[in-house]
Coordinates of C-alpha atoms in Angstrom, one line a residue:
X1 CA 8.7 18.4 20.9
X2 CA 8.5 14.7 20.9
X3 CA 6.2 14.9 24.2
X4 CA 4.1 16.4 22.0
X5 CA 4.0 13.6 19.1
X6 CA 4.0 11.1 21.6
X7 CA 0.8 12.8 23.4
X8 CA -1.1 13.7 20.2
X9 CA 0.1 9.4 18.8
X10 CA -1.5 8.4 21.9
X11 CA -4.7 10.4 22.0
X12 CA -5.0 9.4 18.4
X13 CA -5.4 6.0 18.8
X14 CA -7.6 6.2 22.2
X15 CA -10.1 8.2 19.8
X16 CA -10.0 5.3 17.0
X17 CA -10.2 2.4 19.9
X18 CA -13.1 4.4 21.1
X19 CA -14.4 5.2 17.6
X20 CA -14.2 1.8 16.7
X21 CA -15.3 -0.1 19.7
X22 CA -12.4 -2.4 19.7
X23 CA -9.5 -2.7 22.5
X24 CA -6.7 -5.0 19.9
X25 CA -3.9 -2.8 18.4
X26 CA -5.1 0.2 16.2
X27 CA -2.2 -0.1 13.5
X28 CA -2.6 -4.4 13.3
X29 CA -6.1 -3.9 13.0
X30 CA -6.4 -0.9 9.8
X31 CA -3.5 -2.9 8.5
X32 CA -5.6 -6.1 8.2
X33 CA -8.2 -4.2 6.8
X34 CA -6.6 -2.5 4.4
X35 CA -5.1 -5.7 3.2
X36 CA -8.5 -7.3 3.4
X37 CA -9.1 -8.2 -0.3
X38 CA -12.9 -7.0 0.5
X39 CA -12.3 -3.3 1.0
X40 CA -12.9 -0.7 -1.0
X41 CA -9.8 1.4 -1.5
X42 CA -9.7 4.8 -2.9
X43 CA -7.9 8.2 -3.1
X44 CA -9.2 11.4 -2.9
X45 CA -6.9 14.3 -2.6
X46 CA -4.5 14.0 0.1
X47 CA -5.7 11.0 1.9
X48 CA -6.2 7.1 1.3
X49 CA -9.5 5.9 2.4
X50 CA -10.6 2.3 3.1
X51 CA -14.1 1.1 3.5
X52 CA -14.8 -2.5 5.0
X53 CA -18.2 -3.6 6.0
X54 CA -19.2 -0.5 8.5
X55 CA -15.6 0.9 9.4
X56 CA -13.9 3.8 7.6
X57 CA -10.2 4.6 7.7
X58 CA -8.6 7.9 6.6
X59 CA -4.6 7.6 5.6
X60 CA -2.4 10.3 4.9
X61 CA -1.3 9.7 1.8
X62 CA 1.7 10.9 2.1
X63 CA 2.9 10.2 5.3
X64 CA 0.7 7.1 5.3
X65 CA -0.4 7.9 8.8
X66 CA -3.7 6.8 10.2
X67 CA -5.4 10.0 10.6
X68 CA -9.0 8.8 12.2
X69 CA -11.0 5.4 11.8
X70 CA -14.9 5.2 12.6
X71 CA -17.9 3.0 12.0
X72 CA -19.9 4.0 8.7
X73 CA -23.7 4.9 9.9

């Protein structure tokens, strides 16, 4: 049901705000990195991942959805 999306959305990006440390928008802020011309950008099977500095960002890559985001140890 669409309660459901909505619920498992917004738990989703709760977990990558908390993951990440930051409180700005989730989608604005993988966006800018994965436009950011100093990531590292790579596919391996069915996700997208994007490496800047310490962060890491899995993407569907077919639904281009931001799966999970979280600092790089």
């Amino acid at each position: 049901a669409a309660s459901d999306v909505y619920k498992r959305q917004h738990l989703g990006i709760s977990r990558i705000k908390r993951n990440l440390g930051i409180e700005e928008d989730v989608v604005e802020f993988c966006k800018n990195k994965v436009l950011d011309k100093k990531s590292l950008i790579y596919r391996k099977g069915k996700n997208w991942y994007i490496e800047n500095g310490a962060i890491k960002i899995t993407i569907n890559a077919t639904s281009y959805t931001i799966i999970t985001a979280h600092t790089i140890k």
